[in-house]
PDB file of C-alpha atoms in Angstrom:
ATOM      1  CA  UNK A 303      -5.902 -28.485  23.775  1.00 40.00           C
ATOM      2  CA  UNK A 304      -7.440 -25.166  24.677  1.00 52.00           C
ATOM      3  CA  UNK A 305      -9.405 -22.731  22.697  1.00 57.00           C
ATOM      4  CA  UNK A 306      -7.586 -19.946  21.410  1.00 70.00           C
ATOM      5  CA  UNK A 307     -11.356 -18.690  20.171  1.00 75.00           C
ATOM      6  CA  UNK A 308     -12.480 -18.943  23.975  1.00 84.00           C
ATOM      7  CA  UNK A 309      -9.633 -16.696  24.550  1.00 85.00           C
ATOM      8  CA  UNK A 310     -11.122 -13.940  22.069  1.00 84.00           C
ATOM      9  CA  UNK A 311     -14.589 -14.008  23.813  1.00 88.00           C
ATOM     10  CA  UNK A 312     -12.783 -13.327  27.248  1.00 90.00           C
ATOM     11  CA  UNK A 313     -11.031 -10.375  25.805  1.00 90.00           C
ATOM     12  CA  UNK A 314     -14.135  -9.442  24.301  1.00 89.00           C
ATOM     13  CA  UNK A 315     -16.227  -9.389  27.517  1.00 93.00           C
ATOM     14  CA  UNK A 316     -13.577  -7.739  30.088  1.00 92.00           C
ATOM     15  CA  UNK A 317     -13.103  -4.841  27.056  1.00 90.00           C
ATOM     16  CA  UNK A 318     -16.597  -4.473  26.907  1.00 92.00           C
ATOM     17  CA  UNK A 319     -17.716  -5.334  30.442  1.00 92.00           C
ATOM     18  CA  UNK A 320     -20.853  -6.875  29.443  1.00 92.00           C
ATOM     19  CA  UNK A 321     -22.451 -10.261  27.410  1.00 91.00           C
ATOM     20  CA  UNK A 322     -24.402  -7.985  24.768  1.00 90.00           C
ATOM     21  CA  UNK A 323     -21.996  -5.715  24.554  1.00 88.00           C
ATOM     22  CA  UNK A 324     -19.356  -8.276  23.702  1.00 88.00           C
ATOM     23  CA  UNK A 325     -21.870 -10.525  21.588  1.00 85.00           C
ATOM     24  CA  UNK A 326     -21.793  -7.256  19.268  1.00 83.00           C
ATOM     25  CA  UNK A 327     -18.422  -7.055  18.821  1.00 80.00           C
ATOM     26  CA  UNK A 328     -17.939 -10.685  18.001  1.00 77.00           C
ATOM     27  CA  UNK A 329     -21.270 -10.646  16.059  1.00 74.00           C
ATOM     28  CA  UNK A 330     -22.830 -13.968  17.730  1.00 75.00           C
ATOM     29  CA  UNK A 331     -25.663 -14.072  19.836  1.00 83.00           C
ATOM     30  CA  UNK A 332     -25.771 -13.880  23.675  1.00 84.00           C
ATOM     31  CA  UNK A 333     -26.110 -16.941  24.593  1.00 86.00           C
ATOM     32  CA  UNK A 334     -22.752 -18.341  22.604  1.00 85.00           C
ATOM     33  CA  UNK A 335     -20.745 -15.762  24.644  1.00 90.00           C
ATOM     34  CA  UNK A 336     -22.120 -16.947  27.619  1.00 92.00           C
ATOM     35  CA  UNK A 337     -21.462 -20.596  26.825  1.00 89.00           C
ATOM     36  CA  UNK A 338     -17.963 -19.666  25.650  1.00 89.00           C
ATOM     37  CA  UNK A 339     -16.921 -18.243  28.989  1.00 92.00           C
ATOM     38  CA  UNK A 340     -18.616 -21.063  30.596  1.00 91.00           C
ATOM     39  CA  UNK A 341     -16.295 -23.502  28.993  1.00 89.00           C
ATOM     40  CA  UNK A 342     -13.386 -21.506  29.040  1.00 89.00           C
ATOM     41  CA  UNK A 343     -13.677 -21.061  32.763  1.00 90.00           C
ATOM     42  CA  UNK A 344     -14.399 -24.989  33.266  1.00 90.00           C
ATOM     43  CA  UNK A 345     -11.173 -25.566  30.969  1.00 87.00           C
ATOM     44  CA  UNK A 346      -9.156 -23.384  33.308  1.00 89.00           C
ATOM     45  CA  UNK A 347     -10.382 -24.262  37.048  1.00 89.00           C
ATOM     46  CA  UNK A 348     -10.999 -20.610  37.571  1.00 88.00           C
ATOM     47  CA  UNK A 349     -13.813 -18.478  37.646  1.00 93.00           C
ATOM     48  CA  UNK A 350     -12.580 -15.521  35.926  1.00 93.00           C
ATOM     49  CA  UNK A 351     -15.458 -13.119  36.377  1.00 93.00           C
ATOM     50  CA  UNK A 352     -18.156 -11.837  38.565  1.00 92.00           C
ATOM     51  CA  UNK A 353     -21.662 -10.967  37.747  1.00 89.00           C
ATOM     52  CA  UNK A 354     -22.806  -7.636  39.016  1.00 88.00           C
ATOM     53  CA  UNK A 355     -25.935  -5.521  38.336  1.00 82.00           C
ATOM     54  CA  UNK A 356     -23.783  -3.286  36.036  1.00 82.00           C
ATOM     55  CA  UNK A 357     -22.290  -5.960  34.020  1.00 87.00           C
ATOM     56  CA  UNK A 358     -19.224  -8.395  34.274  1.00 92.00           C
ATOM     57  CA  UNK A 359     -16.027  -7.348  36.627  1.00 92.00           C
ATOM     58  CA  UNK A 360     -12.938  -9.569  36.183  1.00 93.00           C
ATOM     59  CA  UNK A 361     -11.879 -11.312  39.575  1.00 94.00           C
ATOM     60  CA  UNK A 362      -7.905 -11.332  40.311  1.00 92.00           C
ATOM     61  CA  UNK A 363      -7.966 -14.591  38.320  1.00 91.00           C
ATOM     62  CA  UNK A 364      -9.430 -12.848  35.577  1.00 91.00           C
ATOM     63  CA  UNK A 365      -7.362  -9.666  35.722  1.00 92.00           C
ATOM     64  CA  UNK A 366      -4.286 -11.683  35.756  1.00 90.00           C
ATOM     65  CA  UNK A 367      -4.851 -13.434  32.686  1.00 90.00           C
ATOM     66  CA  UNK A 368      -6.318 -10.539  30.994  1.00 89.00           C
ATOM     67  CA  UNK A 369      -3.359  -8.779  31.482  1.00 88.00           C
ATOM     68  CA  UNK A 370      -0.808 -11.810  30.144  1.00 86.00           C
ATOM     69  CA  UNK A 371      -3.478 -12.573  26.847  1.00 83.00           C
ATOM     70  CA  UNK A 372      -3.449  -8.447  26.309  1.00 78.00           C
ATOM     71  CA  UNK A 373       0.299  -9.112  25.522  1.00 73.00           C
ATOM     72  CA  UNK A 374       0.164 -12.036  23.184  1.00 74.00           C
ATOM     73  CA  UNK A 375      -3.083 -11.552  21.596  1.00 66.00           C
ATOM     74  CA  UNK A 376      -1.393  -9.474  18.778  1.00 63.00           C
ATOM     75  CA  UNK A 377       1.290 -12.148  18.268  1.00 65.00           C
ATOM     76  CA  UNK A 378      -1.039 -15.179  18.245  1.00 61.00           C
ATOM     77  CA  UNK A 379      -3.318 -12.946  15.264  1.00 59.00           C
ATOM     78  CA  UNK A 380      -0.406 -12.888  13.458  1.00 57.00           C
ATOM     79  CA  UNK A 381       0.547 -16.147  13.111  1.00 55.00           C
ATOM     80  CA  UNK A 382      -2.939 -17.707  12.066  1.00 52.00           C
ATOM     81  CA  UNK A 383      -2.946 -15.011   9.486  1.00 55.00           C
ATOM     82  CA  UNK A 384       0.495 -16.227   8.173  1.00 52.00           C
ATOM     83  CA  UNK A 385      -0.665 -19.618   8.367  1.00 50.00           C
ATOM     84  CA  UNK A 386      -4.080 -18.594   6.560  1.00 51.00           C
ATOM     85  CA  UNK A 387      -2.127 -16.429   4.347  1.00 48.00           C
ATOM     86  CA  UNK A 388       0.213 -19.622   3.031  1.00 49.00           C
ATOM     87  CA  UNK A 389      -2.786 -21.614   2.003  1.00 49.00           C
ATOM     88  CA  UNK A 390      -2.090 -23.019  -1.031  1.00 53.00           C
ATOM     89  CA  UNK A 391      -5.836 -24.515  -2.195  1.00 61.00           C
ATOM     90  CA  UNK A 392      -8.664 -23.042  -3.465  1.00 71.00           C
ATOM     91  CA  UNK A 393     -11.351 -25.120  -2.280  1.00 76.00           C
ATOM     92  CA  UNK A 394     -13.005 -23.892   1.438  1.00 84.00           C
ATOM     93  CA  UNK A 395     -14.938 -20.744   2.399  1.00 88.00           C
ATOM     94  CA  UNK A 396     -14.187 -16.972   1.096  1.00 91.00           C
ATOM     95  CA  UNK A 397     -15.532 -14.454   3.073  1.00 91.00           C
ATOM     96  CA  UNK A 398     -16.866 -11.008   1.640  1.00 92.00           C
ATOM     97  CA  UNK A 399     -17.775  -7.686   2.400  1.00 90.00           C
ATOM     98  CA  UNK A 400     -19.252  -5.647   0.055  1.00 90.00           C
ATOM     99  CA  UNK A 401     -21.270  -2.131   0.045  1.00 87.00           C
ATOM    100  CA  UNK A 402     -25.256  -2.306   0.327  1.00 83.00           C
ATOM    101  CA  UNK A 403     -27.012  -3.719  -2.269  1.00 81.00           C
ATOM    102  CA  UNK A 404     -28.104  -0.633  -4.687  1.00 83.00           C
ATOM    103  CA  UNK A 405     -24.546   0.877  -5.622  1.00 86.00           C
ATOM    104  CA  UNK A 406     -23.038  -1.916  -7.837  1.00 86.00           C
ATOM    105  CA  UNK A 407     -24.203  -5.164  -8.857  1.00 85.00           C
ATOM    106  CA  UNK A 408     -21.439  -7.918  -8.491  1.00 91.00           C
ATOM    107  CA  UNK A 409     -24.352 -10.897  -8.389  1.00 92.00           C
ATOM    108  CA  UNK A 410     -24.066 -11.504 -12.098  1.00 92.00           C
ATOM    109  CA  UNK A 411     -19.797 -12.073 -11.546  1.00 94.00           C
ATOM    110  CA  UNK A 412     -20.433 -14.288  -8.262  1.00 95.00           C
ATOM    111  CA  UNK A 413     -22.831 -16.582 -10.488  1.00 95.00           C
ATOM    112  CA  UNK A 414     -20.523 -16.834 -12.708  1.00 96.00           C
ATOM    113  CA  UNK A 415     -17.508 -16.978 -10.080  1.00 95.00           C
ATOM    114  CA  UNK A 416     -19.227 -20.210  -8.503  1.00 94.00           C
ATOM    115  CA  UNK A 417     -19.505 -21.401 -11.835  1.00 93.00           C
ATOM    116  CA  UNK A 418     -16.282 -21.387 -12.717  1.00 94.00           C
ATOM    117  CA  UNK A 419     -15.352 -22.333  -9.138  1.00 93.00           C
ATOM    118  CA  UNK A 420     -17.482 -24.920  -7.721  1.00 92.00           C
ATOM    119  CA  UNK A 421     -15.753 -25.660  -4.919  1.00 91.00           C
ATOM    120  CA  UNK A 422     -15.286 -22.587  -3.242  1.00 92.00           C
ATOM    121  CA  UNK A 423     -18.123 -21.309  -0.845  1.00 92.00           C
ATOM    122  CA  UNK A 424     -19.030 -17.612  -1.235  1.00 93.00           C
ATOM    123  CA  UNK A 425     -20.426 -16.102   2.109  1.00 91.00           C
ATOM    124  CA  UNK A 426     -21.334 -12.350   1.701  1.00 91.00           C
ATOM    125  CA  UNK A 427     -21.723  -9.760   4.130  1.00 88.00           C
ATOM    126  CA  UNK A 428     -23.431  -6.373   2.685  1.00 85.00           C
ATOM    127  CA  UNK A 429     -22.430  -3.657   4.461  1.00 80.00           C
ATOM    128  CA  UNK A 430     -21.656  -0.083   4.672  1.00 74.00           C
ATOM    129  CA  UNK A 431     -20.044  -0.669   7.909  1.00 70.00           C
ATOM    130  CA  UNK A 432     -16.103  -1.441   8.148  1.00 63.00           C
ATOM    131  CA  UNK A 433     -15.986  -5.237   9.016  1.00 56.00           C
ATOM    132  CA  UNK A 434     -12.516  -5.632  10.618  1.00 59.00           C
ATOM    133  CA  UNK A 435     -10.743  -7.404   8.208  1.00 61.00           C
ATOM    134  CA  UNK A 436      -7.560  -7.022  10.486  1.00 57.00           C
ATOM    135  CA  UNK A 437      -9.733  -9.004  12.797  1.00 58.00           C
ATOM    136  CA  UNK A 438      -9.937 -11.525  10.432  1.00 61.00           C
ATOM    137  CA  UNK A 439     -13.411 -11.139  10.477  1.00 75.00           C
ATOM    138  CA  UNK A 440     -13.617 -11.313   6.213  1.00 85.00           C
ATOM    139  CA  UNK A 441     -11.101 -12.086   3.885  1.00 90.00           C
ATOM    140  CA  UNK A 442     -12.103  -9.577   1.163  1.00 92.00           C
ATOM    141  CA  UNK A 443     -13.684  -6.072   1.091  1.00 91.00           C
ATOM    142  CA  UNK A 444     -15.107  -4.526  -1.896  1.00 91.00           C
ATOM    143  CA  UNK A 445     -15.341  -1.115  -0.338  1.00 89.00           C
ATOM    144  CA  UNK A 446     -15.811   2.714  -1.802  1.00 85.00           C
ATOM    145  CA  UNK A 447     -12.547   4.624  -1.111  1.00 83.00           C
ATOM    146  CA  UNK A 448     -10.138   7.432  -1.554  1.00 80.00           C
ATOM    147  CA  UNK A 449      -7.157   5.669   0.605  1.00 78.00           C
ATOM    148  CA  UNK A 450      -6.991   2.494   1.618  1.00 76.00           C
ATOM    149  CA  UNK A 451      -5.758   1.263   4.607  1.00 74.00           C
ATOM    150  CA  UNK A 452      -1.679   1.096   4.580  1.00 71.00           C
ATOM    151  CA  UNK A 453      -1.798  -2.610   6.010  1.00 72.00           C
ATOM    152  CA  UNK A 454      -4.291  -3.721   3.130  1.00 81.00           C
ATOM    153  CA  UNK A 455      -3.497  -4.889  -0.353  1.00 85.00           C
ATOM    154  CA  UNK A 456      -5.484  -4.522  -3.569  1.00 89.00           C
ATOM    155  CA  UNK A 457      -6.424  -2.346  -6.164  1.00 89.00           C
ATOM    156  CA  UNK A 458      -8.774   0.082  -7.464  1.00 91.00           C
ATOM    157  CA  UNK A 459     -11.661  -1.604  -9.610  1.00 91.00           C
ATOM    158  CA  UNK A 460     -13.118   1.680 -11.434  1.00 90.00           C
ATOM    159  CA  UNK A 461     -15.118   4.419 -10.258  1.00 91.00           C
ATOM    160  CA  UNK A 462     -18.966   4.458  -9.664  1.00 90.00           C
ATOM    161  CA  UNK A 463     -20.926   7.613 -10.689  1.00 92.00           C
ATOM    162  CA  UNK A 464     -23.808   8.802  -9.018  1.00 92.00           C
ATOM    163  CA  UNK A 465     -26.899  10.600 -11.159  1.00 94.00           C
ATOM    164  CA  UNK A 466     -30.212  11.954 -10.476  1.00 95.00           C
ATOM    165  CA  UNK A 467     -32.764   9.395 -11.548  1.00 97.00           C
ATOM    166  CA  UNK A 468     -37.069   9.345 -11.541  1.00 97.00           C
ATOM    167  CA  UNK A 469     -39.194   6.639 -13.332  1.00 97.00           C
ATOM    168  CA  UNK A 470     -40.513   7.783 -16.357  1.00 96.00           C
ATOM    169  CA  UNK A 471     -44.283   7.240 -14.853  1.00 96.00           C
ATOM    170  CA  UNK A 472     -43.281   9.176 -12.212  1.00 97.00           C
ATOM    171  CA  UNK A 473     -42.556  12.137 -14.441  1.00 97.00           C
ATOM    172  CA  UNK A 474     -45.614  11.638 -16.790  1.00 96.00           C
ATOM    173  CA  UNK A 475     -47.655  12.457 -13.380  1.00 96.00           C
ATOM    174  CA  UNK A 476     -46.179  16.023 -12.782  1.00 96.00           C
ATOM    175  CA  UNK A 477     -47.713  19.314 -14.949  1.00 95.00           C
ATOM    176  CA  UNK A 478     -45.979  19.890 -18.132  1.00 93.00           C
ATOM    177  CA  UNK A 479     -44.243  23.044 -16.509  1.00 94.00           C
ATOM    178  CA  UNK A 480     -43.174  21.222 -13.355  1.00 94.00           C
ATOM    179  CA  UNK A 481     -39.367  21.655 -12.271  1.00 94.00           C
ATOM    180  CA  UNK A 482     -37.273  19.678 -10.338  1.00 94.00           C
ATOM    181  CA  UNK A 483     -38.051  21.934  -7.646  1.00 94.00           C
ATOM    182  CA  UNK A 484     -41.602  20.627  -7.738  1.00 95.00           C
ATOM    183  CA  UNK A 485     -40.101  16.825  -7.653  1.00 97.00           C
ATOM    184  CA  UNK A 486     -40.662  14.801  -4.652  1.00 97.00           C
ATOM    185  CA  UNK A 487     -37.337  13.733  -3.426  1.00 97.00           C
ATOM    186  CA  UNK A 488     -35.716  10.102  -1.956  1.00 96.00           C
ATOM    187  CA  UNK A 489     -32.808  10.728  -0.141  1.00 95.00           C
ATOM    188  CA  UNK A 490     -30.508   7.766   1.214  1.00 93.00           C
ATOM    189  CA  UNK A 491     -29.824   9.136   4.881  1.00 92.00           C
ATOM    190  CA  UNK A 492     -25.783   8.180   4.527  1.00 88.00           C
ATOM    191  CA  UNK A 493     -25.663  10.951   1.875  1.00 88.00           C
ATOM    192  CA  UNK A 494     -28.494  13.547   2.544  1.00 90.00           C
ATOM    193  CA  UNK A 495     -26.197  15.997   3.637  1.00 90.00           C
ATOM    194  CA  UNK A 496     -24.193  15.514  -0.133  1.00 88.00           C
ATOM    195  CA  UNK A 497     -27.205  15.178  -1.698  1.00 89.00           C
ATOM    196  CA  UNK A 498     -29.328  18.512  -0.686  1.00 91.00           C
ATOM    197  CA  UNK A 499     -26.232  20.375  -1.268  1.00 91.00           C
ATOM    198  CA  UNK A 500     -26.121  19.504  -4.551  1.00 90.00           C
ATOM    199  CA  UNK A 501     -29.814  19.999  -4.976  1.00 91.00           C
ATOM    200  CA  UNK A 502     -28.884  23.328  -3.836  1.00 91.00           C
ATOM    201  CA  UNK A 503     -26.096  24.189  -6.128  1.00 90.00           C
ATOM    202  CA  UNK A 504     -29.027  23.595  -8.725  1.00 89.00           C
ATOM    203  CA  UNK A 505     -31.360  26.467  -7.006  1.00 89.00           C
ATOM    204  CA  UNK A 506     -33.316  24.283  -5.105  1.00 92.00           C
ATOM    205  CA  UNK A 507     -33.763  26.254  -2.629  1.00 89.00           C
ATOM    206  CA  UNK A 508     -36.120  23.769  -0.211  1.00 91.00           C
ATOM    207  CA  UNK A 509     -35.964  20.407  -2.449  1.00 94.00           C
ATOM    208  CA  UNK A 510     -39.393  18.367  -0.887  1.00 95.00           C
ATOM    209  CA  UNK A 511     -38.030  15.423   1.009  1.00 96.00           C
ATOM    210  CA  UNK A 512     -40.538  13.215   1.311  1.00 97.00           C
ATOM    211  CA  UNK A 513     -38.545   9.627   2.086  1.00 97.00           C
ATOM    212  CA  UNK A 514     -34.998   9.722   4.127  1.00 96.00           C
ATOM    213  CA  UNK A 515     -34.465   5.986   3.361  1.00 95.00           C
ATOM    214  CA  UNK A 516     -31.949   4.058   5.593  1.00 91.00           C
ATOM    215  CA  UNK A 517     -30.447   2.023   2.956  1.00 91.00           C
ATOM    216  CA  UNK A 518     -29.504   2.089  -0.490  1.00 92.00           C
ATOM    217  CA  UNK A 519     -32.162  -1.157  -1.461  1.00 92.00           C
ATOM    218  CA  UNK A 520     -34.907   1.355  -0.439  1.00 95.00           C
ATOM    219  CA  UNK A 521     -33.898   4.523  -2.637  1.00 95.00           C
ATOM    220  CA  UNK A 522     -33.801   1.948  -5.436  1.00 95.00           C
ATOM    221  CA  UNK A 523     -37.280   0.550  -4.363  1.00 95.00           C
ATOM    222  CA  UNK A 524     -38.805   4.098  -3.444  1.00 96.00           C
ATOM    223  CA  UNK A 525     -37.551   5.541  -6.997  1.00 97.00           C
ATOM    224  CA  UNK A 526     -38.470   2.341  -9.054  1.00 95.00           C
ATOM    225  CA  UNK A 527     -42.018   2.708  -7.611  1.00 96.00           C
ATOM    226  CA  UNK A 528     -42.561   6.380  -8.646  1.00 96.00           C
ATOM    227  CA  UNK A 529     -42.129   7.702  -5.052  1.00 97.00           C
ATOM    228  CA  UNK A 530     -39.925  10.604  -6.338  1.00 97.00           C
ATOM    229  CA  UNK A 531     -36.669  11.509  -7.652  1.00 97.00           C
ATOM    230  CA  UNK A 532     -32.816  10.461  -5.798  1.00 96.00           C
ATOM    231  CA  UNK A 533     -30.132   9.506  -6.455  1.00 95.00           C
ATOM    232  CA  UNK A 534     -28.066   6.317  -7.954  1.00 94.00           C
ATOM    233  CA  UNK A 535     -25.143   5.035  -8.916  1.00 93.00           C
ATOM    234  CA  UNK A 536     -25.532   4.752 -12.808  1.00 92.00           C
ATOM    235  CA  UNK A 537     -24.796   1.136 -12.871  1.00 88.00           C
ATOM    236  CA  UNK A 538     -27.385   0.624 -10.620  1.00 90.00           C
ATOM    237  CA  UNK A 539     -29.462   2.762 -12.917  1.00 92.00           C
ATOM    238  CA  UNK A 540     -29.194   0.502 -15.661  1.00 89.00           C
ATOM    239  CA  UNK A 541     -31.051  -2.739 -14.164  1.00 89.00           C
ATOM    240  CA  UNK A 542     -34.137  -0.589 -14.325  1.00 92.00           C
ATOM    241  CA  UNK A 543     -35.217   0.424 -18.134  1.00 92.00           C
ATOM    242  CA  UNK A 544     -37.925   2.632 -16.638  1.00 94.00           C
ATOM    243  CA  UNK A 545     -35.898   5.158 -15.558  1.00 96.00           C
ATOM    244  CA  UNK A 546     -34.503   8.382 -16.754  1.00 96.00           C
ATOM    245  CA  UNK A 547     -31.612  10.476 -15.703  1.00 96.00           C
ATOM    246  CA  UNK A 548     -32.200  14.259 -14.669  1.00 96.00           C
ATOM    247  CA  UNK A 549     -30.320  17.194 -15.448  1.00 94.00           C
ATOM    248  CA  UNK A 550     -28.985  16.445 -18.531  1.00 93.00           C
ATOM    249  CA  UNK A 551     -27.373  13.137 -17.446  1.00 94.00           C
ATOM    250  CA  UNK A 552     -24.833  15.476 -15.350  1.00 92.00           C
ATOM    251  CA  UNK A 553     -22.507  13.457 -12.834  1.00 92.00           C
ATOM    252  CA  UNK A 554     -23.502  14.011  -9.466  1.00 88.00           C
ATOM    253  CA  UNK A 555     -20.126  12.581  -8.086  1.00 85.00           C
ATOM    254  CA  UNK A 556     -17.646   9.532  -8.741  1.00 89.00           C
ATOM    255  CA  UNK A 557     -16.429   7.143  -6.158  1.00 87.00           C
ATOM    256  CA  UNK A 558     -13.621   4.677  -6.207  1.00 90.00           C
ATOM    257  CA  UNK A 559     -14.014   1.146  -6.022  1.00 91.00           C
ATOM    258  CA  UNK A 560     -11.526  -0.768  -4.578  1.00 92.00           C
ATOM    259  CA  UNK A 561     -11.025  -4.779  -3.592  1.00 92.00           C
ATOM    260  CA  UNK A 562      -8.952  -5.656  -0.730  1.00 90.00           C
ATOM    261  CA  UNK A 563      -7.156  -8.302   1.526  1.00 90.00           C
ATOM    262  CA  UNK A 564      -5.017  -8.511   4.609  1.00 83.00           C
ATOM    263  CA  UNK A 565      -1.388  -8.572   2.920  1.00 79.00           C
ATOM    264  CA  UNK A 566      -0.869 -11.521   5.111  1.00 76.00           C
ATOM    265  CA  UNK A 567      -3.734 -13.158   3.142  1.00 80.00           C
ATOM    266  CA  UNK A 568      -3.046 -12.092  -0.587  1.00 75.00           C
ATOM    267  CA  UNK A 569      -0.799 -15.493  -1.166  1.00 80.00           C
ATOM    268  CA  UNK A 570      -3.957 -17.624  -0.567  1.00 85.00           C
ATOM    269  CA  UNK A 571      -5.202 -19.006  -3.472  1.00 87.00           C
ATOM    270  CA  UNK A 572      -8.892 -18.575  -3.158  1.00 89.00           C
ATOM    271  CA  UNK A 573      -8.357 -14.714  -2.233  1.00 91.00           C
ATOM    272  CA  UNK A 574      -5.912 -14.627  -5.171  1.00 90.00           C
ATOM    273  CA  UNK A 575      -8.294 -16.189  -7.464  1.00 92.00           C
ATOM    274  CA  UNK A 576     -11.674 -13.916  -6.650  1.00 94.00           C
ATOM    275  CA  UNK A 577      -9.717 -10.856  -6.546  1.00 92.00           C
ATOM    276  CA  UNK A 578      -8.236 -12.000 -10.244  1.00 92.00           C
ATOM    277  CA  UNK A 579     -11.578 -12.191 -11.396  1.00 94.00           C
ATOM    278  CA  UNK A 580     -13.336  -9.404 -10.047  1.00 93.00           C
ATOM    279  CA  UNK A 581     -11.108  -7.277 -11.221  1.00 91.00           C
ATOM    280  CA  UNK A 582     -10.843  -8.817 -14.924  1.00 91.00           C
ATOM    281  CA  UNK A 583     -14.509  -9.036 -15.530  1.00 92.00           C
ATOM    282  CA  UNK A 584     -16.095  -6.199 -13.329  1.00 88.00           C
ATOM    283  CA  UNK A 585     -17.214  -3.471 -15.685  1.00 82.00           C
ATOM    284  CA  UNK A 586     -18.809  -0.276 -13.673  1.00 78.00           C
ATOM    285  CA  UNK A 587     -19.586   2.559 -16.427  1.00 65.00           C
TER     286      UNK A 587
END
């Protein structure tokens, strides 16, 4: 029987038109691609592309069947989701994406997920990034959202709110008449644009940046350790006693929280069952 998955890493390397670029699409490392083509071509009795200094070029072998798998790739994708879909077990492997770790905490409800549910394998991708779920890349996405995809299913979890937060050592350092103008500032790079604006609105004219951090795990680090003042989600907030909101407590902004599936996957039981309790035990303000 041949490998539909050797089929995906073709189409992967004729769209992309080289290994790495095609390895980063499928997230695996170079080498599997290579060794996937390798077998796929053995399988078939045709070498389906040639290596140039530029990257891969299909040869007519390879252009022919590129052209016939274009047409029933769709089709195939949706009948192993309908088949995944139907599963009627809980036991097996769920897979998750979730944002970065820093704007909720959902640790406490797996722990208790995979206590309740021993038999089901959690593995967790944290992300800001879209992972394709269409793909069939995950099964679930926790993801912050005004509008959901049409072809997803799910619902909203709550809203997150976002504060101004500095550790209260951090504070104790500055001159009794210092200002939050005079505050050295952590800024998460996805939302520095949001975030000096805001700063603005407040007549800070030229807040002191003195950290863009590329992910949310650093602001929490960077503020925890009395680097400055920044900005977190309040839930976050709350893991850390030594830390006190600014301006009054005022709401910076709220974002939705929403869990999702393929609908072609929301009759499986284990997607059924972690969505159930995520959404019956997660508690965000």
């Amino acid at each position: 029987m041949r490998d539909w998955e050797n089929l995906r890493y073709f189409l992967a390397v004729a769209r992309q038109g080289t290994v790495l670029g095609a390895a980063n699409q499928l997230g695996v490392s170079h080498s599997t691609v290579l060794r996937r083509i390798e077998q796929f071509e053995k399988a078939l009795g045709s070498k389906l592309f040639k290596k140039l200094q530029r990257g891969y070029e299909l040869t007519l072998a390879g252009e022919e069947l590129y052209q016939n798998a274009q047409a029933i790739e769709g089709n195939i994708d949706h009948v192993l989701a309908l088949a995944e879909g139907r599963d009627d077990v809980t036991e097996g492997k769920l897979r998750i994406s979730q944002p970065e770790i820093g704007i909720i905490n959902v640790y406490p409800l797996y722990a208790e997920f995979r206590r309740q549910h021993p038999e089901i394998t959690l593995e967790v991708h944290s992300t800001m990034q879209a992972d394709n779920i269409n793909q069939q890349e995950v099964d679930i996405v926790i993801r912050i959202s005004e509008s959901p995809p049409e072809l997803l299913a799910g619902r909203c979890l709550g809203k997150v709110k976002g504060k101004a937060y500095a550790n209260r050592k951090y504070l104790d350092t500055l001159p009794a008449d210092a200002t939050p103008a005079d505050y050295d500032w952590i800024v998460w790079q996805m939302t520095a644009t949001a975030n000096l604006k805001y700063l603005q609105s407040l007549n800070i004219a030229n807040p002191k940046v003195v950290m863009y951090a590329g992910s949310m795990p650093d602001v929490v680090s960077a503020i925890h350790h009395g680097m400055g003042a920044g900005f977190l989600s309040t839930q976050q907030a709350q893991l850390h006693k030594n830390l006190v909101a600014l301006f009054d407590g005022q709401t910076l902004a709220e974002y939705s929280i929403w869990i999702l599936t393929h609908r072609d996957l929301r009759n499986s039981e284990r997607v059924r069952t972690f969505m159930r309790f995520m959404a019956e035990n997660l508690i965000l303000d």
